[in-house]
Amino acid sequence: MLGMLLGLVLLIVLAYKGQSMMWVAPVAALVVAIFGGLDLLAAYTGDYMSGLVGFVKSWFPMFLLGAMFGKIMEVTGSAHSLARRLSKLIGAHRAIIAVVISCGLLVYGGISLFVVVFAIYPIAVSLFREANLPRRLIPGCIACGAFTFSMTAFPGNPQLNNIIPTRYFGTNAMSGPILGIIGGLIMMVGGIIWLQYRAKKMVAAGEGFDEPTDVIEDSSHKDEPNALVALIPLVVVVLVLNVLPRVVAFPADMASTYAIIVALLCGILLAAVLNFKHMKAILGAINAGANGSVSAIMNTSAVVGFGAVVKAVPGFATLTEMVLGIKASPLISEALSVTLLAGATGSSSGGMGIALEALGAQYMTLAAQLGIHPGALHRVASIASGGLDSLPHCGAVITLLAVTGMNHKKSYADIGMVTVVIPCIATVAVVVLGMLGIV
């Protein structure tokens, strides 16, 4: 147990300092192996690599196609066109709501949150300049829209957090719709209320818009598609993901995986056809997306490999007994295990992958005994994964701060509130409702 704790602490500290997970995760895993009495070489080449390779085998197609789709939407100007149109509709006087909703729509449509950060930031700067709001609030607005309700809660979204549970619980992307909508609204409305409160407080203290040191322009790309045209691929991805498993007899345990692959392929092909004049840029985007997907999945898989070593040491059996021995609904145990591991790894998908790989079968057994719907397990796992994952060492948080030219001191208080505190409140609410039989 001490080795597991030390390994987690080492992982968090080194990740916070910006070190690569490709060497940090194996080193942290070796610390766990030493205290657990495992043979070091066997633990690395066996348990660690099995966990890493297993995650790549299961999820690489989604990482690959998702990254390609996101890059195509970026280089063709589709993501920018949609965000700009939404911002105009909502208005600069509602800059905070405009940024949150724009981010949420893009992420719900299947675009990578990293692409969303780059696409939205110039638009957010223009809106905040016009509304004379402090620029240090922009990271919190982007995080609220991209890292919370659209990624983990609202049913039907094609993000990895909503797909991973399908493999373990035999569910689909629409599972737990009531819980998802309620949890999502808590995060979206709660986040907007907090951000508006903070904006009023900052303005009352004399803060206003401060120009970025680098020139950020909301360039209206002359060749970018109409917003309605740009919306079509996103709508198709969501529709295919949720309709296909109902009309095609896919194997039950692979239905959502097959559906997301087909959905993203449809999105890629449609985006390419609708933006045929950008074909040269699209081919470059496909290459860039393919290359970027390797780095993304290897970083996540490295963390999952760490979890595989943790699972192999004797102390994990004790920890499992403690977690499963909670004298209450397995929804509580599941929420705790997923969110704690997501926090330890700084990765929502990585933490959820570790937790469900180790305990998913036990949760299903307990749920069947207690009459709990698998959809509740699915939605609790998805929402819980998006809580503690956004602690300061989270890679997405660090990237967001770098892109917006901010630092933890200036902006993390708001990021932490909308991506950690409020999502944890939403998780508690969803667990309680799930225990009452609401799905």
XYZ file of C-alpha atoms in Angstrom, residues 29 34 38 47 93 112 120 135 153 157 167 203 226 243 261 274 293 356 362 407 413 416:
22
model
C 5.360 1.589 -11.775
C 9.667 -2.798 -5.611
C 7.545 -8.102 -7.809
C 2.352 -6.437 -16.400
C -22.187 41.102 -24.051
C -10.711 16.968 -29.694
C -11.771 29.128 -29.588
C -8.417 37.879 -20.065
C -22.073 13.952 -19.092
C -21.405 12.307 -27.268
C -16.834 -2.038 -23.203
C -14.690 44.227 -12.833
C -20.629 28.504 -43.905
C -28.384 5.194 -34.531
C -15.231 3.974 -35.834
C -17.811 19.486 -48.171
C -2.787 10.432 -32.284
C -12.909 -0.325 -14.896
C -17.211 -6.771 -9.925
C -0.321 30.488 -15.502
C -8.660 28.992 -9.255
C -10.335 24.241 -10.628
